[in-house]
Short mmCIF file of N, CA and C in Angstrom, two decimals:
data_model
loop_
_atom_site.label_atom_id
_atom_site.label_comp_id
_atom_site.label_asym_id
_atom_site.label_seq_id
_atom_site.Cartn_x
_atom_site.Cartn_y
_atom_site.Cartn_z
N MET A 1 49.08 11.72 -1.61
CA MET A 1 47.95 11.81 -2.57
C MET A 1 46.65 11.65 -1.87
N ILE A 2 46.59 10.78 -0.97
CA ILE A 2 45.31 10.44 -0.19
C ILE A 2 45.05 11.68 0.62
N VAL A 3 46.05 12.12 1.27
CA VAL A 3 45.97 13.41 2.05
C VAL A 3 45.38 14.44 1.37
N ASP A 4 46.00 14.69 0.08
CA ASP A 4 45.50 15.91 -0.82
C ASP A 4 44.01 15.64 -1.16
N LYS A 5 43.58 14.35 -1.32
CA LYS A 5 42.15 14.15 -1.72
C LYS A 5 41.32 14.54 -0.54
N ILE A 6 41.81 14.12 0.68
CA ILE A 6 41.01 14.40 1.94
C ILE A 6 40.71 15.95 2.11
N ILE A 7 41.86 16.70 2.01
CA ILE A 7 41.79 18.17 2.33
C ILE A 7 41.09 18.78 1.23
N SER A 8 40.85 18.04 0.13
CA SER A 8 40.05 18.67 -0.99
C SER A 8 38.58 18.69 -0.75
N ILE A 9 38.23 17.91 0.23
CA ILE A 9 36.82 17.71 0.49
C ILE A 9 35.95 18.90 0.86
N PRO A 10 36.52 19.59 1.91
CA PRO A 10 35.77 20.87 2.26
C PRO A 10 35.59 21.84 1.10
N GLY A 11 36.75 22.04 0.30
CA GLY A 11 36.57 23.04 -0.70
C GLY A 11 35.46 22.56 -1.82
N LEU A 12 35.38 21.14 -1.91
CA LEU A 12 34.49 20.71 -2.90
C LEU A 12 32.99 20.97 -2.36
N PHE A 13 32.81 20.65 -1.14
CA PHE A 13 31.58 20.79 -0.46
C PHE A 13 31.10 22.33 -0.54
N ILE A 14 32.08 23.37 -0.22
CA ILE A 14 31.79 24.60 -0.37
C ILE A 14 31.24 25.06 -1.73
N ALA A 15 32.11 24.62 -2.78
CA ALA A 15 31.93 25.00 -4.23
C ALA A 15 30.41 24.39 -4.64
N ILE A 16 30.20 23.15 -4.29
CA ILE A 16 28.89 22.53 -4.82
C ILE A 16 27.69 23.02 -4.05
N ILE A 17 27.77 22.96 -2.65
CA ILE A 17 26.62 23.41 -1.87
C ILE A 17 26.14 24.88 -2.20
N PHE A 18 27.18 25.72 -2.18
CA PHE A 18 26.70 27.18 -2.20
C PHE A 18 26.26 27.45 -3.72
N HIS A 19 26.78 26.76 -4.69
CA HIS A 19 26.33 26.78 -6.02
C HIS A 19 24.95 26.37 -6.20
N GLU A 20 24.45 25.27 -5.56
CA GLU A 20 23.18 24.82 -5.66
C GLU A 20 22.21 25.68 -4.83
N VAL A 21 22.49 26.04 -3.69
CA VAL A 21 21.73 26.88 -2.80
C VAL A 21 21.44 28.25 -3.44
N ALA A 22 22.43 28.65 -4.05
CA ALA A 22 22.16 29.90 -4.90
C ALA A 22 21.19 29.85 -5.95
N HIS A 23 21.18 28.92 -6.80
CA HIS A 23 20.05 28.63 -7.66
C HIS A 23 18.76 28.55 -6.98
N GLY A 24 18.58 27.80 -5.92
CA GLY A 24 17.41 27.62 -5.30
C GLY A 24 16.82 28.88 -4.56
N TYR A 25 17.71 29.57 -3.91
CA TYR A 25 17.50 30.89 -3.24
C TYR A 25 16.94 31.93 -4.21
N VAL A 26 17.60 32.06 -5.23
CA VAL A 26 17.22 33.09 -6.30
C VAL A 26 15.88 32.88 -6.85
N ALA A 27 15.69 31.41 -7.15
CA ALA A 27 14.38 31.06 -7.61
C ALA A 27 13.29 31.39 -6.66
N TYR A 28 13.57 31.08 -5.33
CA TYR A 28 12.68 31.31 -4.23
C TYR A 28 12.21 32.76 -4.14
N ARG A 29 13.29 33.64 -4.25
CA ARG A 29 13.06 35.08 -4.22
C ARG A 29 12.12 35.66 -5.41
N LEU A 30 12.34 34.76 -6.38
CA LEU A 30 11.46 35.24 -7.64
C LEU A 30 10.14 34.62 -7.57
N GLY A 31 9.70 33.91 -6.63
CA GLY A 31 8.41 33.39 -6.46
C GLY A 31 8.27 31.92 -6.64
N ASP A 32 9.40 31.09 -6.85
CA ASP A 32 9.20 29.82 -6.99
C ASP A 32 9.52 28.87 -5.74
N PRO A 33 8.67 28.40 -5.13
CA PRO A 33 8.81 27.63 -3.84
C PRO A 33 9.42 26.20 -4.00
N THR A 34 9.65 25.75 -5.14
CA THR A 34 10.04 24.43 -5.45
C THR A 34 11.11 23.93 -4.63
N ALA A 35 12.30 24.59 -4.73
CA ALA A 35 13.55 24.23 -3.97
C ALA A 35 13.32 24.25 -2.50
N LYS A 36 12.59 25.38 -2.03
CA LYS A 36 12.38 25.35 -0.57
C LYS A 36 11.49 24.22 -0.11
N ARG A 37 10.52 23.86 -0.84
CA ARG A 37 9.60 22.72 -0.63
C ARG A 37 10.35 21.37 -0.62
N GLU A 38 11.37 21.36 -1.59
CA GLU A 38 12.17 20.11 -1.67
C GLU A 38 13.32 20.06 -0.66
N GLY A 39 13.43 20.94 0.22
CA GLY A 39 14.49 21.07 1.28
C GLY A 39 15.84 21.46 0.70
N ARG A 40 15.79 22.20 -0.33
CA ARG A 40 17.13 22.43 -1.09
C ARG A 40 17.87 23.84 -0.53
N LEU A 41 17.13 24.57 0.17
CA LEU A 41 17.73 25.85 0.68
C LEU A 41 18.40 25.60 1.94
N THR A 42 19.28 24.68 2.03
CA THR A 42 20.02 24.35 3.23
C THR A 42 21.55 24.07 2.91
N LEU A 43 22.29 24.15 3.85
CA LEU A 43 23.83 23.84 3.78
C LEU A 43 24.14 22.34 3.99
N ASN A 44 23.08 21.65 4.26
CA ASN A 44 23.22 20.32 4.46
C ASN A 44 23.80 19.45 3.14
N PRO A 45 25.03 18.98 3.23
CA PRO A 45 25.56 18.33 2.00
C PRO A 45 24.82 17.26 1.47
N LEU A 46 24.16 16.55 2.33
CA LEU A 46 23.26 15.40 1.87
C LEU A 46 22.20 15.67 0.90
N LYS A 47 21.80 17.08 1.13
CA LYS A 47 20.70 17.31 0.16
C LYS A 47 21.14 17.74 -1.25
N HIS A 48 22.56 17.95 -1.42
CA HIS A 48 23.01 18.35 -2.69
C HIS A 48 24.02 17.51 -3.21
N ILE A 49 24.67 16.74 -2.63
CA ILE A 49 25.75 15.96 -3.26
C ILE A 49 25.32 14.62 -3.81
N ASP A 50 25.59 14.35 -5.05
CA ASP A 50 25.29 13.08 -5.66
C ASP A 50 26.64 12.38 -5.56
N ILE A 51 26.52 11.22 -4.80
CA ILE A 51 27.74 10.46 -4.27
C ILE A 51 28.66 10.19 -5.57
N VAL A 52 28.21 9.78 -6.63
CA VAL A 52 28.99 9.42 -7.96
C VAL A 52 29.33 10.63 -8.49
N GLY A 53 28.71 11.56 -8.67
CA GLY A 53 29.17 12.85 -9.26
C GLY A 53 30.24 13.47 -8.30
N PHE A 54 30.19 13.29 -7.02
CA PHE A 54 31.19 13.88 -6.15
C PHE A 54 32.44 13.14 -6.14
N ILE A 55 32.47 11.79 -6.26
CA ILE A 55 33.72 10.96 -6.45
C ILE A 55 34.44 11.37 -7.81
N PHE A 56 33.57 11.55 -8.90
CA PHE A 56 34.22 11.95 -10.07
C PHE A 56 34.84 13.34 -10.03
N LEU A 57 34.23 14.11 -9.33
CA LEU A 57 34.85 15.51 -9.03
C LEU A 57 36.31 15.36 -8.31
N LEU A 58 36.01 14.59 -7.24
CA LEU A 58 37.31 14.37 -6.38
C LEU A 58 38.34 13.65 -7.15
N ILE A 59 38.17 12.75 -7.96
CA ILE A 59 39.14 12.01 -8.61
C ILE A 59 39.53 12.57 -10.13
N PHE A 60 38.55 12.83 -10.90
CA PHE A 60 38.66 13.27 -12.30
C PHE A 60 38.57 14.88 -12.56
N LYS A 61 38.16 15.46 -11.37
CA LYS A 61 37.93 16.96 -11.50
C LYS A 61 36.83 17.32 -12.43
N PHE A 62 35.95 16.36 -12.61
CA PHE A 62 34.69 16.65 -13.46
C PHE A 62 33.65 15.75 -12.95
N GLY A 63 32.55 16.42 -12.46
CA GLY A 63 31.33 15.69 -11.87
C GLY A 63 30.08 16.33 -11.84
N TRP A 64 29.20 16.05 -10.97
CA TRP A 64 27.88 16.81 -10.87
C TRP A 64 27.21 16.68 -9.52
N ALA A 65 26.26 17.57 -9.25
CA ALA A 65 25.52 17.49 -8.05
C ALA A 65 24.17 17.22 -8.38
N LYS A 66 23.31 17.12 -7.22
CA LYS A 66 21.79 16.95 -7.47
C LYS A 66 21.24 18.28 -8.11
N PRO A 67 20.71 18.30 -9.29
CA PRO A 67 20.18 19.57 -9.80
C PRO A 67 19.10 20.10 -8.89
N VAL A 68 19.11 21.39 -8.65
CA VAL A 68 18.03 22.07 -7.87
C VAL A 68 16.77 22.07 -8.74
N PRO A 69 15.59 21.67 -8.20
CA PRO A 69 14.30 21.74 -8.90
C PRO A 69 13.78 23.16 -9.04
N ILE A 70 13.54 23.46 -10.29
CA ILE A 70 13.06 24.93 -10.56
C ILE A 70 11.77 24.83 -11.47
N ASN A 71 10.83 25.71 -11.08
CA ASN A 71 9.67 25.71 -11.99
C ASN A 71 9.48 27.24 -12.52
N PRO A 72 9.84 27.48 -13.79
CA PRO A 72 9.79 28.77 -14.31
C PRO A 72 8.42 29.35 -14.33
N LEU A 73 7.31 28.52 -14.41
CA LEU A 73 5.97 28.85 -14.43
C LEU A 73 5.67 29.86 -13.34
N TYR A 74 6.45 29.94 -12.14
CA TYR A 74 6.08 30.73 -11.12
C TYR A 74 6.83 32.21 -11.28
N PHE A 75 7.58 32.29 -12.19
CA PHE A 75 8.32 33.64 -12.47
C PHE A 75 7.40 34.49 -13.23
N LYS A 76 7.47 35.75 -12.62
CA LYS A 76 6.57 36.85 -13.43
C LYS A 76 7.03 37.06 -14.82
N ASN A 77 8.38 37.17 -14.95
CA ASN A 77 9.07 37.24 -16.23
C ASN A 77 9.90 35.93 -16.38
N ARG A 78 9.45 35.03 -17.18
CA ARG A 78 9.94 33.65 -17.28
C ARG A 78 11.54 33.73 -17.64
N LYS A 79 11.82 34.53 -18.85
CA LYS A 79 13.08 34.56 -19.30
C LYS A 79 14.13 35.20 -18.40
N ARG A 80 13.55 36.27 -17.80
CA ARG A 80 14.58 37.02 -16.85
C ARG A 80 14.66 36.08 -15.62
N GLY A 81 13.72 35.35 -15.15
CA GLY A 81 13.87 34.47 -13.95
C GLY A 81 14.95 33.43 -14.31
N ILE A 82 14.67 32.85 -15.48
CA ILE A 82 15.69 31.77 -15.74
C ILE A 82 17.18 32.29 -15.91
N PHE A 83 17.26 33.37 -16.52
CA PHE A 83 18.71 33.98 -16.59
C PHE A 83 19.22 34.32 -15.11
N LEU A 84 18.36 34.79 -14.23
CA LEU A 84 18.93 35.19 -12.90
C LEU A 84 19.37 33.82 -12.08
N VAL A 85 18.33 32.99 -12.15
CA VAL A 85 18.58 31.62 -11.52
C VAL A 85 19.72 30.95 -11.96
N SER A 86 19.92 30.90 -13.30
CA SER A 86 21.09 30.25 -13.92
C SER A 86 22.40 30.82 -13.65
N ILE A 87 22.38 32.18 -13.66
CA ILE A 87 23.75 32.80 -13.49
C ILE A 87 24.04 32.85 -11.98
N ALA A 88 23.13 32.79 -11.03
CA ALA A 88 23.49 32.72 -9.65
C ALA A 88 24.40 31.73 -9.20
N GLY A 89 24.37 30.58 -9.56
CA GLY A 89 25.30 29.54 -9.22
C GLY A 89 26.84 29.93 -9.59
N PRO A 90 27.09 30.11 -10.76
CA PRO A 90 28.49 30.48 -11.19
C PRO A 90 28.88 31.74 -10.57
N LEU A 91 28.13 32.80 -10.46
CA LEU A 91 28.45 34.00 -9.75
C LEU A 91 28.86 33.74 -8.28
N THR A 92 28.06 32.98 -7.65
CA THR A 92 28.26 32.54 -6.09
C THR A 92 29.65 31.96 -6.09
N ASN A 93 30.09 31.13 -6.98
CA ASN A 93 31.48 30.44 -6.90
C ASN A 93 32.42 31.41 -6.99
N LEU A 94 32.33 32.38 -7.95
CA LEU A 94 33.45 33.37 -8.15
C LEU A 94 33.41 34.33 -6.93
N VAL A 95 32.36 34.66 -6.30
CA VAL A 95 32.38 35.62 -5.25
C VAL A 95 33.05 34.86 -4.06
N ILE A 96 32.67 33.61 -3.89
CA ILE A 96 33.44 32.78 -2.70
C ILE A 96 34.78 32.67 -2.94
N ALA A 97 35.19 32.54 -4.18
CA ALA A 97 36.77 32.44 -4.48
C ALA A 97 37.40 33.78 -4.12
N PHE A 98 36.71 34.98 -4.32
CA PHE A 98 37.09 36.18 -4.06
C PHE A 98 37.37 36.47 -2.66
N ILE A 99 36.17 35.99 -1.85
CA ILE A 99 36.28 36.15 -0.40
C ILE A 99 37.30 35.25 0.28
N LEU A 100 37.54 34.10 -0.25
CA LEU A 100 38.62 33.22 0.31
C LEU A 100 40.00 33.79 -0.13
N ALA A 101 40.12 34.38 -1.20
CA ALA A 101 41.37 34.97 -1.59
C ALA A 101 41.77 36.16 -0.50
N ILE A 102 40.71 36.94 -0.27
CA ILE A 102 40.96 38.00 0.70
C ILE A 102 41.30 37.43 2.10
N LEU A 103 40.56 36.39 2.48
CA LEU A 103 40.89 35.63 3.69
C LEU A 103 42.33 35.20 3.75
N LEU A 104 42.73 34.64 2.67
CA LEU A 104 44.25 34.16 2.46
C LEU A 104 45.27 35.22 2.64
N SER A 105 44.77 36.48 2.01
CA SER A 105 45.78 37.58 2.30
C SER A 105 45.90 37.94 3.58
N PHE A 106 45.15 37.65 4.54
CA PHE A 106 45.20 38.08 5.90
C PHE A 106 45.97 36.96 6.52
N ILE A 107 45.72 35.67 6.27
CA ILE A 107 46.45 34.53 6.82
C ILE A 107 47.98 34.43 6.52
N GLY A 108 48.16 34.77 5.10
CA GLY A 108 49.35 34.54 4.50
C GLY A 108 49.57 33.07 3.96
N ILE A 109 50.38 32.90 2.84
CA ILE A 109 50.59 31.68 2.32
C ILE A 109 51.59 30.94 3.00
N THR A 110 51.26 29.77 3.59
CA THR A 110 52.33 28.96 4.41
C THR A 110 52.12 27.55 3.89
N ASN A 111 52.78 26.61 4.48
CA ASN A 111 52.55 25.14 4.16
C ASN A 111 51.57 24.47 5.01
N SER A 112 50.96 25.35 5.77
CA SER A 112 49.82 24.63 6.65
C SER A 112 48.78 24.04 6.04
N ILE A 113 47.97 23.07 6.64
CA ILE A 113 46.91 22.30 5.92
C ILE A 113 45.81 23.44 5.68
N ILE A 114 45.69 24.30 6.56
CA ILE A 114 44.45 25.31 6.55
C ILE A 114 44.78 26.10 5.10
N THR A 115 45.98 26.54 4.87
CA THR A 115 46.29 27.25 3.68
C THR A 115 46.08 26.45 2.49
N LYS A 116 46.33 25.20 2.59
CA LYS A 116 46.19 24.35 1.41
C LYS A 116 44.58 24.17 1.02
N MET A 117 44.02 24.01 2.23
CA MET A 117 42.51 23.79 2.05
C MET A 117 41.80 25.08 1.42
N ILE A 118 42.39 26.23 1.86
CA ILE A 118 41.69 27.50 1.31
C ILE A 118 42.04 27.72 -0.19
N VAL A 119 43.32 27.32 -0.68
CA VAL A 119 43.81 27.39 -1.96
C VAL A 119 43.09 26.37 -2.86
N ILE A 120 42.84 25.20 -2.30
CA ILE A 120 42.05 24.15 -3.14
C ILE A 120 40.60 24.52 -3.31
N ALA A 121 40.08 25.26 -2.19
CA ALA A 121 38.65 25.73 -2.27
C ALA A 121 38.54 27.00 -3.39
N ILE A 122 39.56 27.75 -3.37
CA ILE A 122 39.56 28.90 -4.38
C ILE A 122 39.55 28.23 -5.77
N TRP A 123 40.45 27.17 -5.99
CA TRP A 123 40.52 26.61 -7.26
C TRP A 123 39.21 25.90 -7.58
N TYR A 124 38.61 25.16 -6.81
CA TYR A 124 37.32 24.43 -7.10
C TYR A 124 36.26 25.50 -7.43
N ASN A 125 36.13 26.52 -6.73
CA ASN A 125 35.07 27.63 -6.86
C ASN A 125 35.31 28.29 -8.24
N ILE A 126 36.61 28.54 -8.64
CA ILE A 126 36.76 29.21 -9.87
C ILE A 126 36.44 28.21 -10.96
N MET A 127 36.94 27.05 -10.89
CA MET A 127 36.80 26.00 -11.95
C MET A 127 35.28 25.66 -12.10
N LEU A 128 34.54 25.44 -10.93
CA LEU A 128 33.21 25.20 -11.23
C LEU A 128 32.33 26.41 -11.72
N GLY A 129 32.57 27.54 -11.27
CA GLY A 129 31.92 28.84 -11.67
C GLY A 129 32.30 28.96 -13.29
N ILE A 130 33.43 28.94 -13.79
CA ILE A 130 33.75 29.11 -15.20
C ILE A 130 33.36 28.08 -15.97
N PHE A 131 33.35 26.80 -15.43
CA PHE A 131 32.93 25.55 -16.27
C PHE A 131 31.43 25.51 -16.58
N ASN A 132 30.76 26.18 -15.57
CA ASN A 132 29.30 26.06 -15.70
C ASN A 132 28.82 27.18 -16.61
N LEU A 133 29.60 28.08 -16.97
CA LEU A 133 29.23 29.09 -17.83
C LEU A 133 29.44 28.69 -19.35
N LEU A 134 29.97 27.45 -19.61
CA LEU A 134 29.85 26.88 -20.98
C LEU A 134 28.51 26.87 -21.43
N PRO A 135 28.18 27.32 -22.75
CA PRO A 135 26.84 27.24 -23.26
C PRO A 135 26.43 25.90 -23.78
N LEU A 136 26.53 25.01 -22.99
CA LEU A 136 26.29 23.46 -23.42
C LEU A 136 25.33 22.94 -22.19
N PRO A 137 24.30 22.16 -22.59
CA PRO A 137 23.58 21.66 -21.57
C PRO A 137 24.25 20.38 -20.96
N PRO A 138 24.13 20.06 -19.78
CA PRO A 138 23.08 20.58 -18.69
C PRO A 138 23.71 21.74 -18.05
N LEU A 139 24.69 22.26 -18.54
CA LEU A 139 25.37 23.52 -17.71
C LEU A 139 24.48 24.83 -17.65
N ASP A 140 24.84 25.50 -16.68
CA ASP A 140 24.08 26.74 -16.49
C ASP A 140 24.19 27.74 -17.66
N GLY A 141 25.34 27.63 -18.39
CA GLY A 141 25.53 28.62 -19.48
C GLY A 141 24.44 28.32 -20.44
N SER A 142 24.06 27.12 -20.77
CA SER A 142 23.01 26.77 -21.74
C SER A 142 21.86 27.61 -21.54
N LYS A 143 21.39 27.43 -20.29
CA LYS A 143 20.20 28.27 -19.79
C LYS A 143 20.25 29.70 -19.92
N ILE A 144 21.56 30.13 -19.62
CA ILE A 144 21.72 31.69 -19.80
C ILE A 144 21.56 32.12 -21.21
N VAL A 145 22.10 31.37 -22.09
CA VAL A 145 22.07 31.64 -23.55
C VAL A 145 20.67 31.64 -24.05
N ALA A 146 20.02 30.42 -23.59
CA ALA A 146 18.57 30.21 -24.04
C ALA A 146 17.68 31.35 -23.73
N SER A 147 17.83 31.84 -22.39
CA SER A 147 17.04 32.83 -21.81
C SER A 147 17.27 34.27 -22.66
N LEU A 148 18.28 34.46 -23.34
CA LEU A 148 18.71 35.56 -24.00
C LEU A 148 18.42 35.50 -25.52
N LEU A 149 17.93 34.31 -26.07
CA LEU A 149 17.38 34.18 -27.28
C LEU A 149 15.85 34.63 -27.46
N PRO A 150 15.62 35.04 -28.71
CA PRO A 150 14.09 35.32 -28.99
C PRO A 150 13.39 34.02 -28.78
N GLU A 151 12.15 34.00 -28.43
CA GLU A 151 11.40 32.81 -28.13
C GLU A 151 11.44 31.81 -29.23
N LYS A 152 11.40 32.38 -30.59
CA LYS A 152 11.48 31.33 -31.60
C LYS A 152 12.70 30.56 -31.64
N TYR A 153 13.91 31.15 -31.31
CA TYR A 153 15.03 30.43 -31.43
C TYR A 153 15.43 29.62 -30.10
N GLU A 154 14.73 30.30 -29.02
CA GLU A 154 14.83 29.58 -27.70
C GLU A 154 14.14 28.15 -27.86
N THR A 155 13.07 28.13 -28.48
CA THR A 155 12.20 26.95 -28.77
C THR A 155 13.14 25.84 -29.50
N LEU A 156 13.72 26.34 -30.55
CA LEU A 156 14.71 25.47 -31.22
C LEU A 156 15.85 24.91 -30.68
N PHE A 157 16.46 25.97 -29.59
CA PHE A 157 17.52 25.57 -28.81
C PHE A 157 17.05 24.32 -27.81
N TYR A 158 16.05 24.50 -27.16
CA TYR A 158 15.58 23.39 -26.35
C TYR A 158 15.08 22.13 -27.00
N LYS A 159 14.66 22.26 -28.21
CA LYS A 159 14.38 21.18 -29.06
C LYS A 159 15.51 20.23 -29.37
N TYR A 160 16.54 20.88 -29.69
CA TYR A 160 17.81 20.24 -30.12
C TYR A 160 18.91 20.13 -29.13
N GLU A 161 18.61 20.56 -27.77
CA GLU A 161 19.67 20.64 -26.81
C GLU A 161 20.27 19.26 -26.52
N LYS A 162 19.47 18.24 -26.76
CA LYS A 162 19.96 16.84 -26.31
C LYS A 162 21.19 16.52 -27.10
N TYR A 163 21.39 17.05 -28.42
CA TYR A 163 22.49 16.69 -29.24
C TYR A 163 23.82 17.44 -28.71
N PHE A 164 23.53 18.53 -27.98
CA PHE A 164 24.68 19.35 -27.47
C PHE A 164 25.40 18.58 -26.33
N TYR A 165 24.60 17.70 -25.59
CA TYR A 165 25.30 16.79 -24.49
C TYR A 165 26.31 16.14 -25.05
N PHE A 166 26.29 15.56 -26.26
CA PHE A 166 27.37 14.84 -26.82
C PHE A 166 28.63 15.66 -26.98
N ILE A 167 28.53 16.84 -27.33
CA ILE A 167 29.53 17.86 -27.68
C ILE A 167 30.29 18.05 -26.25
N LEU A 168 29.61 18.28 -25.33
CA LEU A 168 30.22 18.43 -23.92
C LEU A 168 30.91 17.01 -23.50
N ILE A 169 30.44 16.02 -23.78
CA ILE A 169 31.06 14.83 -23.44
C ILE A 169 32.38 14.66 -24.21
N ILE A 170 32.37 14.91 -25.53
CA ILE A 170 33.62 14.77 -26.35
C ILE A 170 34.53 15.84 -25.79
N LEU A 171 34.33 17.08 -25.47
CA LEU A 171 35.01 17.91 -24.88
C LEU A 171 35.70 17.46 -23.70
N ILE A 172 35.07 16.89 -22.90
CA ILE A 172 35.57 16.47 -21.59
C ILE A 172 36.55 15.25 -21.74
N VAL A 173 36.04 14.26 -22.62
CA VAL A 173 36.92 12.93 -22.88
C VAL A 173 38.15 13.30 -23.55
N THR A 174 38.21 14.41 -24.42
CA THR A 174 39.34 14.59 -25.34
C THR A 174 40.17 15.74 -24.58
N ASP A 175 39.75 16.01 -23.31
CA ASP A 175 40.49 17.15 -22.58
C ASP A 175 40.46 18.57 -23.42
N THR A 176 39.63 18.63 -24.32
CA THR A 176 39.64 19.90 -24.98
C THR A 176 38.97 20.96 -24.05
N VAL A 177 38.10 20.51 -23.16
CA VAL A 177 37.45 21.56 -22.27
C VAL A 177 38.66 22.20 -21.44
N ASP A 178 39.60 21.38 -21.04
CA ASP A 178 40.60 22.02 -20.18
C ASP A 178 41.45 23.15 -21.07
N LYS A 179 41.58 22.93 -22.39
CA LYS A 179 42.15 23.83 -23.16
C LYS A 179 41.39 25.11 -23.28
N ILE A 180 40.03 24.97 -23.46
CA ILE A 180 39.23 26.15 -23.48
C ILE A 180 39.13 26.97 -22.34
N LEU A 181 38.89 26.16 -21.13
CA LEU A 181 38.76 27.02 -19.88
C LEU A 181 39.97 27.36 -19.27
N GLY A 182 41.11 26.70 -19.54
CA GLY A 182 42.42 26.98 -18.81
C GLY A 182 42.78 28.35 -18.86
N PRO A 183 42.82 28.94 -19.98
CA PRO A 183 43.23 30.56 -19.95
C PRO A 183 42.20 31.33 -19.07
N PHE A 184 40.93 31.10 -19.16
CA PHE A 184 39.97 31.80 -18.24
C PHE A 184 40.18 31.57 -16.75
N ILE A 185 40.49 30.27 -16.37
CA ILE A 185 40.81 29.95 -15.03
C ILE A 185 42.08 30.57 -14.55
N ASN A 186 43.27 30.60 -15.57
CA ASN A 186 44.36 31.21 -15.07
C ASN A 186 44.23 32.87 -14.94
N ILE A 187 43.47 33.42 -15.77
CA ILE A 187 43.21 34.90 -15.65
C ILE A 187 42.58 35.02 -14.25
N ALA A 188 41.55 34.31 -13.91
CA ALA A 188 40.92 34.50 -12.60
C ALA A 188 41.88 34.28 -11.36
N LEU A 189 42.70 33.16 -11.61
CA LEU A 189 43.66 32.93 -10.40
C LEU A 189 44.79 33.97 -10.32
N ASN A 190 45.23 34.51 -11.46
CA ASN A 190 46.22 35.46 -11.38
C ASN A 190 45.51 36.79 -10.84
N ALA A 191 44.29 37.12 -11.09
CA ALA A 191 43.75 38.16 -10.47
C ALA A 191 43.67 38.03 -8.95
N LEU A 192 43.31 36.91 -8.51
CA LEU A 192 43.17 36.63 -7.11
C LEU A 192 44.45 36.54 -6.42
N LEU A 193 45.64 36.09 -7.18
CA LEU A 193 46.94 36.10 -6.57
C LEU A 193 47.50 37.63 -6.43
N LYS A 194 46.94 38.59 -7.11
CA LYS A 194 47.23 40.03 -6.90
C LYS A 194 46.65 40.47 -5.69
N ILE A 195 45.40 39.94 -5.61
CA ILE A 195 44.63 40.35 -4.29
C ILE A 195 45.51 39.82 -3.11
N ILE A 196 45.90 38.70 -3.13
CA ILE A 196 46.66 38.05 -2.03
C ILE A 196 47.83 38.70 -1.80
N SER A 197 48.63 39.08 -2.73
CA SER A 197 49.91 39.68 -2.62
C SER A 197 49.72 41.26 -2.19
#
């Protein structure tokens, strides 16, 4: 069990770091220098990993990273900018899972540690990507939904978003989030298994 946790670490690093860098990089390309100024456009894990959130991810498969600072006032089109920045993280995770699946198809599935590490990295990237699409704060999905709402309803959404945090906590504590995301994660995994085969 300890060995499994150790070989999970690279996959976790990949999923978390690229997710956060994607947010910052897209914001930077859209004119927001905040993430770059804060040193967040780097693959250095120390800049992105929240130690408590990382331990929770490793043990409980739920956790968090240091949020990338974003200032929407720099965007020429605020709603479009928030949408693109928010969706960048989850999409990056899914793309990484796809690339790793192709790599695994060339290596072949064996009992080697390398294979296990790749499989775990695929799982973490799919899980993180899909989980963050839930439309509940502080997840990326909530910002995606907010950016698509008319300004009148967007204002209401942000006004009452603090109450949605409790919904997310309840979903996690009761394992309901697993039942919601499970089918979507399985669909993604099965699609990648076809690629590997």
